[in-house]
PDB file of C-alpha atoms in Angstrom:
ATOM      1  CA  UNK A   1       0.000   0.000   0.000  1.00 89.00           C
ATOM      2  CA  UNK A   2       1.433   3.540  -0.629  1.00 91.00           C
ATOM      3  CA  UNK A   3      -0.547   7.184   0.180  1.00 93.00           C
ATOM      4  CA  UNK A   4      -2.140   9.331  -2.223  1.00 95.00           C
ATOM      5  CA  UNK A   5      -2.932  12.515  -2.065  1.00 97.00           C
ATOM      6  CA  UNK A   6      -5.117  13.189  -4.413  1.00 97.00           C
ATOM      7  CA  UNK A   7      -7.658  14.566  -1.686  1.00 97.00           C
ATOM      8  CA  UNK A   8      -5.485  17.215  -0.581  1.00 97.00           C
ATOM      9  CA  UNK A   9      -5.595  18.545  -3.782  1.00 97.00           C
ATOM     10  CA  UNK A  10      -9.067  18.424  -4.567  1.00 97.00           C
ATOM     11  CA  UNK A  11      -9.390  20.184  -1.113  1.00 97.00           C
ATOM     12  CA  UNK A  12      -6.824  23.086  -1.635  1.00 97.00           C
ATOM     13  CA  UNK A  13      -9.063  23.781  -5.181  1.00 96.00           C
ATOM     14  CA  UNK A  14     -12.235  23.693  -3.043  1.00 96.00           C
ATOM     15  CA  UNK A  15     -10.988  26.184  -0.974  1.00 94.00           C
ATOM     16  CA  UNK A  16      -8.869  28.414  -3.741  1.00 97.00           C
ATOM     17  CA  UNK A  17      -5.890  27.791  -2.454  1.00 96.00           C
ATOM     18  CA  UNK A  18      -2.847  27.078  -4.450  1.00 96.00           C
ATOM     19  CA  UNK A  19       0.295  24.913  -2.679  1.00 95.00           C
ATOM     20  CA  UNK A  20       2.513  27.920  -1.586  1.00 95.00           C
ATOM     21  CA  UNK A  21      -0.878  28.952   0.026  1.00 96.00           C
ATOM     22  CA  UNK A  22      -0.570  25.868   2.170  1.00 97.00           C
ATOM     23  CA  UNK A  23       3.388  25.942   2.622  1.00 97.00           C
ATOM     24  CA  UNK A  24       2.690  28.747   4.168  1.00 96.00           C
ATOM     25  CA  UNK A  25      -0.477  28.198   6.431  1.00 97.00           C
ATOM     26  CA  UNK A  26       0.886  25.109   7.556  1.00 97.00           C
ATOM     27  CA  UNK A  27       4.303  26.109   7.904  1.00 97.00           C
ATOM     28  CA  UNK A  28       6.151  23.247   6.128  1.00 97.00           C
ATOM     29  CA  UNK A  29       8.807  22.889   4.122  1.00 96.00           C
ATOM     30  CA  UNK A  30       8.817  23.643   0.501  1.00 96.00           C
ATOM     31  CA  UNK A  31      10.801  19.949   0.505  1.00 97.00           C
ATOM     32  CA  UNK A  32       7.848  18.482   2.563  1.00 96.00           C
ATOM     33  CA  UNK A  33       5.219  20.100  -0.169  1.00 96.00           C
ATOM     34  CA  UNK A  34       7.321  18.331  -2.865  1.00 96.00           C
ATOM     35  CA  UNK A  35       7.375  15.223  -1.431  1.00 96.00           C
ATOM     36  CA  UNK A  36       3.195  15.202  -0.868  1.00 96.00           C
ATOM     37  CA  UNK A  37       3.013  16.057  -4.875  1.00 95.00           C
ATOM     38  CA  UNK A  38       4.920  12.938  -5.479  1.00 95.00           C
ATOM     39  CA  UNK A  39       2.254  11.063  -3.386  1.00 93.00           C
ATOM     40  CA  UNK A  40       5.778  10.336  -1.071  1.00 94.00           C
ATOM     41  CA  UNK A  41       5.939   9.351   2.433  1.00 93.00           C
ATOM     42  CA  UNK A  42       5.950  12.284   4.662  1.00 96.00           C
ATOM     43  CA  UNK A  43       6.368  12.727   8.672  1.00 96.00           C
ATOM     44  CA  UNK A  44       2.707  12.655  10.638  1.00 95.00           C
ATOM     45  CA  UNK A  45       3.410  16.193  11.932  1.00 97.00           C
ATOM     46  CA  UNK A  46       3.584  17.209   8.510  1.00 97.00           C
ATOM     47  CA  UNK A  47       0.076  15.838   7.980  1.00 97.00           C
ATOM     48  CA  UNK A  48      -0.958  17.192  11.392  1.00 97.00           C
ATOM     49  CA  UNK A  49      -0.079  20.971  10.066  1.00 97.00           C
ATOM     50  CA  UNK A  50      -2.232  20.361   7.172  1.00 97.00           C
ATOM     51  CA  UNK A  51      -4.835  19.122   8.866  1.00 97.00           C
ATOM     52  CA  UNK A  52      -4.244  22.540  11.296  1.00 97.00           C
ATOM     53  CA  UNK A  53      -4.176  24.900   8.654  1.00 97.00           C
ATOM     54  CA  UNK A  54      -7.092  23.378   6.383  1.00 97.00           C
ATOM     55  CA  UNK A  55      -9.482  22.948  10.265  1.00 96.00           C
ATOM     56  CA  UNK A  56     -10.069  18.832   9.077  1.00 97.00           C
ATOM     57  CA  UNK A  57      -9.377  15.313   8.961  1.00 96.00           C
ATOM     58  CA  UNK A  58      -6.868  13.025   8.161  1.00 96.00           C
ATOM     59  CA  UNK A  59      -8.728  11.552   6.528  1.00 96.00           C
ATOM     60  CA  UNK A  60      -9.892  14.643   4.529  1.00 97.00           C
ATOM     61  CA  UNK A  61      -6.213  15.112   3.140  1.00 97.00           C
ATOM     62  CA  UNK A  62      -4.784  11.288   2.503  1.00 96.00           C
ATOM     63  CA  UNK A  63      -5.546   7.602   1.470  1.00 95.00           C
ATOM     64  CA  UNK A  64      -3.904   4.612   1.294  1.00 94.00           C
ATOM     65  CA  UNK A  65      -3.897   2.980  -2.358  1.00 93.00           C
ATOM     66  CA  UNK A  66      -2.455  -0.450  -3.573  1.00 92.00           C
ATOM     67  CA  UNK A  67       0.797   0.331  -4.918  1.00 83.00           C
ATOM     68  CA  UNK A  68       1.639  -0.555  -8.533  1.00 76.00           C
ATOM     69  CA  UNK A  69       4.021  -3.866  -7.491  1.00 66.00           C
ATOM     70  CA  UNK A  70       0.868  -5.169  -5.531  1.00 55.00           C
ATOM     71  CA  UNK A  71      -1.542  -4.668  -8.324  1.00 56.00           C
ATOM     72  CA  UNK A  72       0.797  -6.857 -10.819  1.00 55.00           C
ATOM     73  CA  UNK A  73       1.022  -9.749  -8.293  1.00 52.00           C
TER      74      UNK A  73
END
């Protein structure tokens, strides 16, 4: 299984933010940011600023998917 983050994104659009909106509301790093756009493994904190900044869920921002390797097994 890997994370997606496909629901952040559709959340920041809801709300008319773009990503360096959310760098900065959340105060993370613009490294961090990359690493969520790559659907890459970031720290909980990390999620737990989002989650902050945007006033939701967990499970609001992130997923877990079946991972490519899985899928072909």
């Amino acid at each position: 299984m890997k994370m997606s983050y496909k629901k952040l994104w559709k959340l920041l659009i809801d709300k008319d933010m773009k990503k360096t909106d959310l760098r900065k509301a959340a105060g993370i790093s613009s490294s961090s940011l990359a690493k969520l756009g790559k659907d890459e493994n970031v720290t909980t904190d990390v999620l737990v600023r989002i989650c902050n900044a945007l006033n939701c869920n967990l499970n609001d921002i992130a997923e877990t998917v079946p991972d490519e390797e899985s899928e072909e097994k």
